[in-house]
Structures are given as structure tokens and as C-alpha cells.
Amino acid sequence: SLPLQSKRVLVTASGQGIGRASALAFARSGASVVATDINEGALESLSAEAKAEGLAVETRVLDVLKDAAVAEVVAETGPFDVLFNCAGFVHSGTVLDMADKDLDFAFDLNVRAMIRTIRAVLPGMIAKGDGSIINMASVASSMKGVPNRCAYTVTKAAVIGLTKSVAADYVAQGIRVNAICPGTVESPSLQERMKAQGDYETARAAFIARQPMGRLGTPEEIADLAVYLATATYTSGQAYAIDGGWTI
Ligand code: NAD
């Protein structure tokens, strides 16, 4: 049987990029997946792709900035065996460039949203005595300072702290909590960041140059690690770098 047979998985920000690849990878591993995002059109296309493959992916519009909406979706579709907190946003700028409103937004989406979903999902996992929570951090975090990414790096470091904190509190109750720390991964928002720099080819070459493996990662490579962490039974509180050698 498949490794995630009869498991229920909740994924945030699964309309595109790593979240979408992961929703599909969880379903291909046998899980029944609730795939959420704010982008309804992206969810419709995910739903069509999953249906064509015969995968169990139910889509729900969910803005993880909203407490009540998170609680409602979990009440209606839970309990879950696996939670993948994938939503996150990249702001550019140094500590001097960083607007307070951008820092507030980064904390709300990159950190507080994970706290919202964990609060909604964790009681059901504790009741089962089993659960895996996967939080999307980044190499740009407590692992590595990356130029011009202050709000992002601060909040992704907080994701690692959150991961370790929840892991420490619930390790004896069958709950595992781990963070994924990717390097540079080909995704729609990375494409936008490369275009926003003006000279697309030069920006792309610079992103590739910081990856010692000489290429960008794919969402599918990150999804494979998410599936592993969903099934892994002897690891918790860890931050897993998957970064093309960036932190060697
Ligand atoms: P992306 O940035 O292209 O897509 C993000 C998705 O999040 C979109 O579908 C968007 O609609 C959704 N979203 C935005 N706000 C939301 C909200 N309030 N509620 C629910 N969904 C919302 O995807 P990506 O680049 O694969 O990034 C996914 C995660 O991986 C992020 O947390 C990001 O920080 C992290 N990450 C990405 C890279 C990379 O190089 N791409 C590297 C390290 C970490």
C-alpha cells in the first residue's frame, strides 16, 4: 500500500509553486488532500489536474490571514494527520528599507498564519496521538543571512523557532513538527522577482550562481521532502535544508 494511504493532509498556499506540487505529491502517495489557497482560479486548475490523474484532492478557498476562516475550514474538513504550512511572502530590502507595514505583513503571513493553522489542527492530532506538521521556512532564516531579505529572513527564522517550540511541547504525544528550508526554487513568485529586477536574464543568472549545484530547485524536489516528513516517524524539531548546496 502507499505510504500515506488513509491519511488526511491539509496544505496551505497550494494553488501554485511548492504547495501545489506538494498537494499532488501527497495525493500520489495515497493521501486524501485538502488543498487551500486564496487564488480560486489556481485551485480550479489544481483540481482539474488532480481529477485527470484520479487523485483525492479537495480544494477550498482559504485566506490564512483570517482566524475564523482557518477554524471553519478545519472544523469542516478535519481532523488531519498531516499539516503542511506552505504560505509565505518574500519582501525585498534591508533593515533600513523595511517598512513597518511590510514587517507586520511578513509576520502575519509567514508566522502567525502557521500559528493559526496549528492551533486549529493540533487538538485533532493530539486526540489521535499522531500527527506530522511541516512548516515552510527557508535557508534565508537562522541558517543563513541573505542580502536584501530582512523581513523575510527574520520571519523565516521565527518559523524555525515555532517549529522547535511546538515540537518540544508535543513530542511525547505523538506529534512531529519539522521545517523545510529550501534554497532557490523555480516558482511563479520567483519568476516575478526575477522580472521585477528589470534585466530578467541577469537576475536569473544571479539566482542560479548562488546555488553551488548550478541550477534552481524544482517544486517537485521540495515536495518529495514534504512527503518524507509526512511519513517520517523518528524526527521532530528539525530544520531540513534542501538548497542545491547553498549552505555547504
Ligand atoms: P509562490 O510564492 O509562487 O505561491 C504562493 C502561493 O501562496 C500562491 O498560490 C498564493 O495565492 C498563495 N497565498 C498568498 N497569500 C495567501 C494567503 N493569505 N492565504 C493563502 N494562500 C496565500 O510559491 P513558492 O515560491 O513555491 O513559495 C511557497 C513557500 O515556499 C513560501 O512560504 C516561500 O517563502 C517558501 N520558499 C520558496 C522558495 C523559492 O525559491 N521559491 C525558497 C524558500 C522558501
PDB file of C-alpha atoms and ligand atoms in Angstrom:
ATOM      1  CA  SER A   1       0.000   0.000   0.000  1.00  0.00           C
ATOM      2  CA  LEU A   2       1.041   3.624  -0.468  1.00  0.00           C
ATOM      3  CA  PRO A   3       2.870   5.420   2.384  1.00  0.00           C
ATOM      4  CA  LEU A   4       0.091   7.962   3.058  1.00  0.00           C
ATOM      5  CA  GLN A   5      -2.876   5.633   2.478  1.00  0.00           C
ATOM      6  CA  SER A   6      -5.878   6.684   4.606  1.00  0.00           C
ATOM      7  CA  LYS A   7      -4.070   9.843   5.815  1.00  0.00           C
ATOM      8  CA  ARG A   8      -5.717  13.255   5.608  1.00  0.00           C
ATOM      9  CA  VAL A   9      -3.463  16.163   4.692  1.00  0.00           C
ATOM     10  CA  LEU A  10      -4.106  19.922   4.826  1.00  0.00           C
ATOM     11  CA  VAL A  11      -1.916  22.140   2.627  1.00  0.00           C
ATOM     12  CA  THR A  12      -1.930  25.960   2.629  1.00  0.00           C
ATOM     13  CA  ALA A  13      -0.932  28.041  -0.416  1.00  0.00           C
ATOM     14  CA  SER A  14      -1.365  25.077  -2.735  1.00  0.00           C
ATOM     15  CA  GLY A  15      -2.501  26.970  -5.837  1.00  0.00           C
ATOM     16  CA  GLN A  16       0.989  27.194  -7.313  1.00  0.00           C
ATOM     17  CA  GLY A  17       4.671  26.532  -6.686  1.00  0.00           C
ATOM     18  CA  ILE A  18       5.835  24.226  -3.897  1.00  0.00           C
ATOM     19  CA  GLY A  19       2.390  23.999  -2.238  1.00  0.00           C
ATOM     20  CA  ARG A  20       0.766  22.778  -5.420  1.00  0.00           C
ATOM     21  CA  ALA A  21       3.496  20.243  -6.214  1.00  0.00           C
ATOM     22  CA  SER A  22       3.224  19.006  -2.613  1.00  0.00           C
ATOM     23  CA  ALA A  23      -0.574  18.651  -2.681  1.00  0.00           C
ATOM     24  CA  LEU A  24      -0.182  16.439  -5.769  1.00  0.00           C
ATOM     25  CA  ALA A  25       2.743  14.501  -4.269  1.00  0.00           C
ATOM     26  CA  PHE A  26       0.813  13.796  -1.034  1.00  0.00           C
ATOM     27  CA  ALA A  27      -2.152  12.553  -3.074  1.00  0.00           C
ATOM     28  CA  ARG A  28       0.102  10.374  -5.281  1.00  0.00           C
ATOM     29  CA  SER A  29       1.397   8.852  -2.034  1.00  0.00           C
ATOM     30  CA  GLY A  30      -2.155   7.799  -1.202  1.00  0.00           C
ATOM     31  CA  ALA A  31      -3.330  10.690   0.995  1.00  0.00           C
ATOM     32  CA  SER A  32      -6.651  12.430   0.767  1.00  0.00           C
ATOM     33  CA  VAL A  33      -5.674  16.091   0.484  1.00  0.00           C
ATOM     34  CA  VAL A  34      -7.486  19.331   1.313  1.00  0.00           C
ATOM     35  CA  ALA A  35      -5.649  21.859  -0.867  1.00  0.00           C
ATOM     36  CA  THR A  36      -6.222  25.514   0.046  1.00  0.00           C
ATOM     37  CA  ASP A  37      -5.203  28.918  -1.340  1.00  0.00           C
ATOM     38  CA  ILE A  38      -6.647  32.421  -1.798  1.00  0.00           C
ATOM     39  CA  ASN A  39      -6.425  32.087  -5.584  1.00  0.00           C
ATOM     40  CA  GLU A  40      -9.633  30.386  -6.728  1.00  0.00           C
ATOM     41  CA  GLY A  41      -8.524  30.078 -10.368  1.00  0.00           C
ATOM     42  CA  ALA A  42      -5.302  28.343  -9.363  1.00  0.00           C
ATOM     43  CA  LEU A  43      -7.293  25.913  -7.191  1.00  0.00           C
ATOM     44  CA  GLU A  44      -9.610  25.139 -10.106  1.00  0.00           C
ATOM     45  CA  SER A  45      -6.656  24.239 -12.299  1.00  0.00           C
ATOM     46  CA  LEU A  46      -5.151  22.093  -9.495  1.00  0.00           C
ATOM     47  CA  SER A  47      -8.486  20.362  -9.077  1.00  0.00           C
ATOM     48  CA  ALA A  48      -8.655  19.579 -12.814  1.00  0.00           C
ATOM     49  CA  GLU A  49      -5.068  18.247 -12.819  1.00  0.00           C
ATOM     50  CA  ALA A  50      -5.773  16.035  -9.797  1.00  0.00           C
ATOM     51  CA  LYS A  51      -9.034  14.761 -11.263  1.00  0.00           C
ATOM     52  CA  ALA A  52      -7.349  13.826 -14.550  1.00  0.00           C
ATOM     53  CA  GLU A  53      -4.906  11.682 -12.544  1.00  0.00           C
ATOM     54  CA  GLY A  54      -7.633  10.206 -10.332  1.00  0.00           C
ATOM     55  CA  LEU A  55      -6.145  11.767  -7.175  1.00  0.00           C
ATOM     56  CA  ALA A  56      -8.061  12.581  -3.976  1.00  0.00           C
ATOM     57  CA  VAL A  57      -7.607  16.373  -3.832  1.00  0.00           C
ATOM     58  CA  GLU A  58     -10.422  18.537  -2.479  1.00  0.00           C
ATOM     59  CA  THR A  59      -9.854  22.275  -2.934  1.00  0.00           C
ATOM     60  CA  ARG A  60     -11.025  25.051  -0.626  1.00  0.00           C
ATOM     61  CA  VAL A  61     -10.513  28.809  -0.834  1.00  0.00           C
ATOM     62  CA  LEU A  62      -8.732  29.765   2.396  1.00  0.00           C
ATOM     63  CA  ASP A  63      -7.025  33.017   3.372  1.00  0.00           C
ATOM     64  CA  VAL A  64      -4.633  32.020   6.152  1.00  0.00           C
ATOM     65  CA  LEU A  65      -4.615  35.623   7.412  1.00  0.00           C
ATOM     66  CA  LYS A  66      -8.154  35.028   8.726  1.00  0.00           C
ATOM     67  CA  ASP A  67      -8.587  33.253  12.062  1.00  0.00           C
ATOM     68  CA  ALA A  68     -12.265  32.433  11.597  1.00  0.00           C
ATOM     69  CA  ALA A  69     -11.790  31.100   8.067  1.00  0.00           C
ATOM     70  CA  VAL A  70      -8.950  28.795   9.189  1.00  0.00           C
ATOM     71  CA  ALA A  71     -11.043  27.478  12.098  1.00  0.00           C
ATOM     72  CA  GLU A  72     -14.049  26.949   9.816  1.00  0.00           C
ATOM     73  CA  VAL A  73     -12.175  25.018   7.113  1.00  0.00           C
ATOM     74  CA  VAL A  74     -10.519  22.766   9.706  1.00  0.00           C
ATOM     75  CA  ALA A  75     -13.836  22.163  11.517  1.00  0.00           C
ATOM     76  CA  GLU A  76     -15.489  21.201   8.222  1.00  0.00           C
ATOM     77  CA  THR A  77     -12.706  19.115   6.681  1.00  0.00           C
ATOM     78  CA  GLY A  78     -10.590  17.847   9.620  1.00  0.00           C
ATOM     79  CA  PRO A  79      -9.260  16.065  11.560  1.00  0.00           C
ATOM     80  CA  PHE A  80      -5.902  15.869   9.793  1.00  0.00           C
ATOM     81  CA  ASP A  81      -2.908  13.564  10.096  1.00  0.00           C
ATOM     82  CA  VAL A  82      -0.598  15.994   8.308  1.00  0.00           C
ATOM     83  CA  LEU A  83      -0.476  19.792   8.077  1.00  0.00           C
ATOM     84  CA  PHE A  84       1.802  21.473   5.535  1.00  0.00           C
ATOM     85  CA  ASN A  85       2.073  25.205   6.241  1.00  0.00           C
ATOM     86  CA  CYS A  86       3.385  26.473   2.919  1.00  0.00           C
ATOM     87  CA  ALA A  87       2.062  30.065   2.695  1.00  0.00           C
ATOM     88  CA  GLY A  88       4.731  32.756   2.719  1.00  0.00           C
ATOM     89  CA  PHE A  89       5.740  36.014   1.044  1.00  0.00           C
ATOM     90  CA  VAL A  90       9.161  37.439   0.125  1.00  0.00           C
ATOM     91  CA  HIS A  91       9.771  41.141   0.779  1.00  0.00           C
ATOM     92  CA  SER A  92      12.976  42.738  -0.538  1.00  0.00           C
ATOM     93  CA  GLY A  93      15.045  45.240   1.399  1.00  0.00           C
ATOM     94  CA  THR A  94      17.478  45.811   4.236  1.00  0.00           C
ATOM     95  CA  VAL A  95      16.616  46.688   7.831  1.00  0.00           C
ATOM     96  CA  LEU A  96      16.741  50.384   6.839  1.00  0.00           C
ATOM     97  CA  ASP A  97      14.498  49.930   3.784  1.00  0.00           C
ATOM     98  CA  MET A  98      11.945  47.781   5.603  1.00  0.00           C
ATOM     99  CA  ALA A  99       8.581  49.476   6.154  1.00  0.00           C
ATOM    100  CA  ASP A 100       6.817  48.606   9.422  1.00  0.00           C
ATOM    101  CA  LYS A 101       3.739  47.582   7.460  1.00  0.00           C
ATOM    102  CA  ASP A 102       5.827  45.117   5.426  1.00  0.00           C
ATOM    103  CA  LEU A 103       7.311  43.627   8.584  1.00  0.00           C
ATOM    104  CA  ASP A 104       3.822  43.340  10.109  1.00  0.00           C
ATOM    105  CA  PHE A 105       2.525  41.654   6.969  1.00  0.00           C
ATOM    106  CA  ALA A 106       5.509  39.288   6.839  1.00  0.00           C
ATOM    107  CA  PHE A 107       4.902  38.254  10.457  1.00  0.00           C
ATOM    108  CA  ASP A 108       1.187  37.813   9.854  1.00  0.00           C
ATOM    109  CA  LEU A 109       1.537  35.660   6.731  1.00  0.00           C
ATOM    110  CA  ASN A 110       4.858  33.893   7.305  1.00  0.00           C
ATOM    111  CA  VAL A 111       4.499  33.218  11.052  1.00  0.00           C
ATOM    112  CA  ARG A 112       1.096  33.952  12.599  1.00  0.00           C
ATOM    113  CA  ALA A 113      -0.743  32.104   9.811  1.00  0.00           C
ATOM    114  CA  MET A 114       1.169  28.943  10.810  1.00  0.00           C
ATOM    115  CA  ILE A 115       0.162  29.505  14.434  1.00  0.00           C
ATOM    116  CA  ARG A 116      -3.476  29.829  13.295  1.00  0.00           C
ATOM    117  CA  THR A 117      -3.469  26.559  11.391  1.00  0.00           C
ATOM    118  CA  ILE A 118      -1.505  24.722  14.099  1.00  0.00           C
ATOM    119  CA  ARG A 119      -3.998  25.869  16.757  1.00  0.00           C
ATOM    120  CA  ALA A 120      -6.853  24.634  14.574  1.00  0.00           C
ATOM    121  CA  VAL A 121      -5.331  21.262  13.613  1.00  0.00           C
ATOM    122  CA  LEU A 122      -3.260  20.219  16.656  1.00  0.00           C
ATOM    123  CA  PRO A 123      -6.137  19.246  19.012  1.00  0.00           C
ATOM    124  CA  GLY A 124      -7.332  16.650  16.471  1.00  0.00           C
ATOM    125  CA  MET A 125      -3.795  15.249  16.149  1.00  0.00           C
ATOM    126  CA  ILE A 126      -3.395  15.068  19.932  1.00  0.00           C
ATOM    127  CA  ALA A 127      -6.708  13.196  20.164  1.00  0.00           C
ATOM    128  CA  LYS A 128      -5.327  10.604  17.692  1.00  0.00           C
ATOM    129  CA  GLY A 129      -1.922  10.561  19.384  1.00  0.00           C
ATOM    130  CA  ASP A 130      -0.284  11.031  15.996  1.00  0.00           C
ATOM    131  CA  GLY A 131       0.438  13.868  13.601  1.00  0.00           C
ATOM    132  CA  SER A 132       3.060  15.482  11.384  1.00  0.00           C
ATOM    133  CA  ILE A 133       3.293  19.258  10.976  1.00  0.00           C
ATOM    134  CA  ILE A 134       5.585  20.634   8.285  1.00  0.00           C
ATOM    135  CA  ASN A 135       6.389  24.340   8.269  1.00  0.00           C
ATOM    136  CA  MET A 136       7.886  26.112   5.260  1.00  0.00           C
ATOM    137  CA  ALA A 137      10.927  28.100   6.341  1.00  0.00           C
ATOM    138  CA  SER A 138      13.909  28.904   4.097  1.00  0.00           C
ATOM    139  CA  VAL A 139      17.687  28.823   4.054  1.00  0.00           C
ATOM    140  CA  ALA A 140      17.240  32.605   4.470  1.00  0.00           C
ATOM    141  CA  SER A 141      16.497  32.340   8.207  1.00  0.00           C
ATOM    142  CA  SER A 142      18.592  31.461  11.258  1.00  0.00           C
ATOM    143  CA  MET A 143      20.555  29.233   8.807  1.00  0.00           C
ATOM    144  CA  LYS A 144      21.949  31.976   6.611  1.00  0.00           C
ATOM    145  CA  GLY A 145      21.857  35.744   6.206  1.00  0.00           C
ATOM    146  CA  VAL A 146      20.872  36.612   2.650  1.00  0.00           C
ATOM    147  CA  PRO A 147      21.348  40.190   1.372  1.00  0.00           C
ATOM    148  CA  ASN A 148      18.285  42.370   0.920  1.00  0.00           C
ATOM    149  CA  ARG A 149      15.817  39.965   2.563  1.00  0.00           C
ATOM    150  CA  CYS A 150      15.450  41.374   6.079  1.00  0.00           C
ATOM    151  CA  ALA A 151      11.709  40.916   6.780  1.00  0.00           C
ATOM    152  CA  TYR A 152      11.787  37.531   5.084  1.00  0.00           C
ATOM    153  CA  THR A 153      14.843  36.231   6.942  1.00  0.00           C
ATOM    154  CA  VAL A 154      13.555  37.472  10.322  1.00  0.00           C
ATOM    155  CA  THR A 155      10.189  35.769   9.848  1.00  0.00           C
ATOM    156  CA  LYS A 156      11.597  32.513   8.430  1.00  0.00           C
ATOM    157  CA  ALA A 157      13.925  32.304  11.454  1.00  0.00           C
ATOM    158  CA  ALA A 158      10.780  32.666  13.581  1.00  0.00           C
ATOM    159  CA  VAL A 159       9.269  29.721  11.681  1.00  0.00           C
ATOM    160  CA  ILE A 160      12.196  27.564  12.817  1.00  0.00           C
ATOM    161  CA  GLY A 161      11.666  28.764  16.409  1.00  0.00           C
ATOM    162  CA  LEU A 162       7.958  27.968  16.174  1.00  0.00           C
ATOM    163  CA  THR A 163       8.805  24.524  14.769  1.00  0.00           C
ATOM    164  CA  LYS A 164      11.139  23.702  17.649  1.00  0.00           C
ATOM    165  CA  SER A 165       8.758  25.108  20.269  1.00  0.00           C
ATOM    166  CA  VAL A 166       5.717  23.087  19.163  1.00  0.00           C
ATOM    167  CA  ALA A 167       7.920  20.027  18.660  1.00  0.00           C
ATOM    168  CA  ALA A 168       9.242  20.306  22.232  1.00  0.00           C
ATOM    169  CA  ASP A 169       5.788  20.740  23.757  1.00  0.00           C
ATOM    170  CA  TYR A 170       4.103  17.814  21.989  1.00  0.00           C
ATOM    171  CA  VAL A 171       6.863  15.273  21.267  1.00  0.00           C
ATOM    172  CA  ALA A 172       5.559  12.861  23.913  1.00  0.00           C
ATOM    173  CA  GLN A 173       2.052  12.994  22.442  1.00  0.00           C
ATOM    174  CA  GLY A 174       2.966  11.594  19.044  1.00  0.00           C
ATOM    175  CA  ILE A 175       3.257  14.940  17.263  1.00  0.00           C
ATOM    176  CA  ARG A 176       6.243  15.620  14.960  1.00  0.00           C
ATOM    177  CA  VAL A 177       6.983  19.139  13.748  1.00  0.00           C
ATOM    178  CA  ASN A 178       9.701  19.888  11.206  1.00  0.00           C
ATOM    179  CA  ALA A 179      10.684  22.776   8.951  1.00  0.00           C
ATOM    180  CA  ILE A 180      11.757  22.727   5.317  1.00  0.00           C
ATOM    181  CA  CYS A 181      14.464  25.229   4.326  1.00  0.00           C
ATOM    182  CA  PRO A 182      14.777  25.453   0.552  1.00  0.00           C
ATOM    183  CA  GLY A 183      17.364  27.313  -1.434  1.00  0.00           C
ATOM    184  CA  THR A 184      16.149  28.942  -4.657  1.00  0.00           C
ATOM    185  CA  VAL A 185      13.229  27.116  -6.217  1.00  0.00           C
ATOM    186  CA  GLU A 186      11.636  27.731  -9.615  1.00  0.00           C
ATOM    187  CA  SER A 187       8.124  29.009  -8.858  1.00  0.00           C
ATOM    188  CA  PRO A 188       5.694  31.646 -10.177  1.00  0.00           C
ATOM    189  CA  SER A 189       6.668  34.143  -7.470  1.00  0.00           C
ATOM    190  CA  LEU A 190      10.396  33.604  -8.135  1.00  0.00           C
ATOM    191  CA  GLN A 191       9.664  34.364 -11.805  1.00  0.00           C
ATOM    192  CA  GLU A 192       8.001  37.611 -10.689  1.00  0.00           C
ATOM    193  CA  ARG A 193      11.001  38.536  -8.514  1.00  0.00           C
ATOM    194  CA  MET A 194      13.354  37.930 -11.454  1.00  0.00           C
ATOM    195  CA  LYS A 195      11.197  40.043 -13.801  1.00  0.00           C
ATOM    196  CA  ALA A 196      10.875  42.826 -11.203  1.00  0.00           C
ATOM    197  CA  GLN A 197      14.659  43.299 -11.258  1.00  0.00           C
ATOM    198  CA  GLY A 198      14.432  44.667 -14.813  1.00  0.00           C
ATOM    199  CA  ASP A 199      17.009  42.520 -16.611  1.00  0.00           C
ATOM    200  CA  TYR A 200      15.445  39.044 -16.355  1.00  0.00           C
ATOM    201  CA  GLU A 201      18.423  37.060 -17.723  1.00  0.00           C
ATOM    202  CA  THR A 202      20.921  38.764 -15.410  1.00  0.00           C
ATOM    203  CA  ALA A 203      18.624  38.283 -12.393  1.00  0.00           C
ATOM    204  CA  ARG A 204      18.135  34.613 -13.264  1.00  0.00           C
ATOM    205  CA  ALA A 205      21.874  34.068 -13.690  1.00  0.00           C
ATOM    206  CA  ALA A 206      22.476  35.657 -10.247  1.00  0.00           C
ATOM    207  CA  PHE A 207      19.908  33.369  -8.571  1.00  0.00           C
ATOM    208  CA  ILE A 208      21.499  30.331 -10.245  1.00  0.00           C
ATOM    209  CA  ALA A 209      25.027  31.491  -9.346  1.00  0.00           C
ATOM    210  CA  ARG A 210      24.274  31.339  -5.609  1.00  0.00           C
ATOM    211  CA  GLN A 211      23.322  27.646  -5.933  1.00  0.00           C
ATOM    212  CA  PRO A 212      26.562  25.566  -5.981  1.00  0.00           C
ATOM    213  CA  MET A 213      24.736  22.798  -7.886  1.00  0.00           C
ATOM    214  CA  GLY A 214      24.437  25.282 -10.751  1.00  0.00           C
ATOM    215  CA  ARG A 215      20.677  25.238 -11.120  1.00  0.00           C
ATOM    216  CA  LEU A 216      17.442  26.198  -9.393  1.00  0.00           C
ATOM    217  CA  GLY A 217      15.483  23.600  -7.433  1.00  0.00           C
ATOM    218  CA  THR A 218      12.118  22.342  -8.632  1.00  0.00           C
ATOM    219  CA  PRO A 219       8.884  22.401  -6.611  1.00  0.00           C
ATOM    220  CA  GLU A 220       8.735  18.617  -7.068  1.00  0.00           C
ATOM    221  CA  GLU A 221      12.111  18.161  -5.331  1.00  0.00           C
ATOM    222  CA  ILE A 222      10.807  20.084  -2.311  1.00  0.00           C
ATOM    223  CA  ALA A 223       7.514  18.152  -2.427  1.00  0.00           C
ATOM    224  CA  ASP A 224       9.470  14.883  -2.115  1.00  0.00           C
ATOM    225  CA  LEU A 225      10.913  16.118   1.197  1.00  0.00           C
ATOM    226  CA  ALA A 226       7.442  17.161   2.392  1.00  0.00           C
ATOM    227  CA  VAL A 227       6.152  13.629   1.672  1.00  0.00           C
ATOM    228  CA  TYR A 228       9.142  12.155   3.510  1.00  0.00           C
ATOM    229  CA  LEU A 229       8.483  14.357   6.567  1.00  0.00           C
ATOM    230  CA  ALA A 230       4.787  13.442   6.487  1.00  0.00           C
ATOM    231  CA  THR A 231       5.733   9.782   6.836  1.00  0.00           C
ATOM    232  CA  ALA A 232       8.917  10.056   8.944  1.00  0.00           C
ATOM    233  CA  THR A 233       8.392   8.646  12.432  1.00  0.00           C
ATOM    234  CA  TYR A 234      11.697   9.360  14.233  1.00  0.00           C
ATOM    235  CA  THR A 235      12.432  13.035  13.603  1.00  0.00           C
ATOM    236  CA  SER A 236      10.995  16.186  15.135  1.00  0.00           C
ATOM    237  CA  GLY A 237      12.017  19.783  15.741  1.00  0.00           C
ATOM    238  CA  GLN A 238      14.450  19.819  12.819  1.00  0.00           C
ATOM    239  CA  ALA A 239      15.105  22.327  10.074  1.00  0.00           C
ATOM    240  CA  TYR A 240      15.888  20.474   6.832  1.00  0.00           C
ATOM    241  CA  ALA A 241      17.978  22.350   4.292  1.00  0.00           C
ATOM    242  CA  ILE A 242      17.248  21.385   0.681  1.00  0.00           C
ATOM    243  CA  ASP A 243      19.207  24.031  -1.102  1.00  0.00           C
ATOM    244  CA  GLY A 244      21.363  22.930  -4.024  1.00  0.00           C
ATOM    245  CA  GLY A 245      24.392  23.165  -1.782  1.00  0.00           C
ATOM    246  CA  TRP A 246      23.897  26.789  -0.718  1.00  0.00           C
ATOM    247  CA  THR A 247      24.726  26.079   2.938  1.00  0.00           C
ATOM    248  CA  ILE A 248      27.569  23.571   2.359  1.00  0.00           C
TER     249      ILE A 248
HETATM  250  P1  NAD B   1       4.545  31.126  -4.746  1.00  0.00           P
HETATM  251  O1  NAD B   1       5.109  32.234  -3.919  1.00  0.00           O
HETATM  252  O2  NAD B   1       4.729  31.217  -6.211  1.00  0.00           O
HETATM  253  O3  NAD B   1       2.996  30.937  -4.438  1.00  0.00           O
HETATM  254  C1  NAD B   1       2.472  31.309  -3.205  1.00  0.00           C
HETATM  255  C2  NAD B   1       1.009  30.907  -3.109  1.00  0.00           C
HETATM  256  O4  NAD B   1       0.527  31.426  -1.847  1.00  0.00           O
HETATM  257  C3  NAD B   1       0.121  31.470  -4.188  1.00  0.00           C
HETATM  258  O5  NAD B   1      -0.671  30.429  -4.761  1.00  0.00           O
HETATM  259  C4  NAD B   1      -0.762  32.476  -3.426  1.00  0.00           C
HETATM  260  O6  NAD B   1      -2.063  32.630  -3.971  1.00  0.00           O
HETATM  261  C5  NAD B   1      -0.789  31.879  -2.032  1.00  0.00           C
HETATM  262  N1  NAD B   1      -1.147  32.837  -0.982  1.00  0.00           N
HETATM  263  C6  NAD B   1      -0.717  34.101  -0.856  1.00  0.00           C
HETATM  264  N2  NAD B   1      -1.309  34.689   0.199  1.00  0.00           N
HETATM  265  C7  NAD B   1      -2.101  33.755   0.779  1.00  0.00           C
HETATM  266  C8  NAD B   1      -2.984  33.762   1.898  1.00  0.00           C
HETATM  267  N3  NAD B   1      -3.159  34.874   2.643  1.00  0.00           N
HETATM  268  N4  NAD B   1      -3.645  32.625   2.213  1.00  0.00           N
HETATM  269  C9  NAD B   1      -3.473  31.505   1.461  1.00  0.00           C
HETATM  270  N5  NAD B   1      -2.679  31.444   0.373  1.00  0.00           N
HETATM  271  C10 NAD B   1      -1.993  32.561   0.035  1.00  0.00           C
HETATM  272  O7  NAD B   1       5.111  29.715  -4.208  1.00  0.00           O
HETATM  273  P2  NAD B   1       6.592  29.280  -3.782  1.00  0.00           P
HETATM  274  O8  NAD B   1       7.625  30.199  -4.339  1.00  0.00           O
HETATM  275  O9  NAD B   1       6.663  27.829  -4.069  1.00  0.00           O
HETATM  276  O10 NAD B   1       6.631  29.533  -2.192  1.00  0.00           O
HETATM  277  C11 NAD B   1       5.920  28.712  -1.283  1.00  0.00           C
HETATM  278  C12 NAD B   1       6.595  28.772   0.071  1.00  0.00           C
HETATM  279  O11 NAD B   1       7.947  28.350  -0.054  1.00  0.00           O
HETATM  280  C13 NAD B   1       6.658  30.165   0.713  1.00  0.00           C
HETATM  281  O12 NAD B   1       6.476  30.062   2.109  1.00  0.00           O
HETATM  282  C14 NAD B   1       8.074  30.617   0.395  1.00  0.00           C
HETATM  283  O13 NAD B   1       8.562  31.568   1.306  1.00  0.00           O
HETATM  284  C15 NAD B   1       8.807  29.300   0.519  1.00  0.00           C
HETATM  285  N6  NAD B   1      10.104  29.284  -0.157  1.00  0.00           N
HETATM  286  C16 NAD B   1      10.180  29.470  -1.500  1.00  0.00           C
HETATM  287  C17 NAD B   1      11.425  29.482  -2.113  1.00  0.00           C
HETATM  288  C18 NAD B   1      11.568  29.715  -3.595  1.00  0.00           C
HETATM  289  O14 NAD B   1      12.705  29.937  -4.041  1.00  0.00           O
HETATM  290  N7  NAD B   1      10.513  29.664  -4.376  1.00  0.00           N
HETATM  291  C19 NAD B   1      12.584  29.305  -1.345  1.00  0.00           C
HETATM  292  C20 NAD B   1      12.457  29.094   0.025  1.00  0.00           C
HETATM  293  C21 NAD B   1      11.215  29.090   0.611  1.00  0.00           C
END
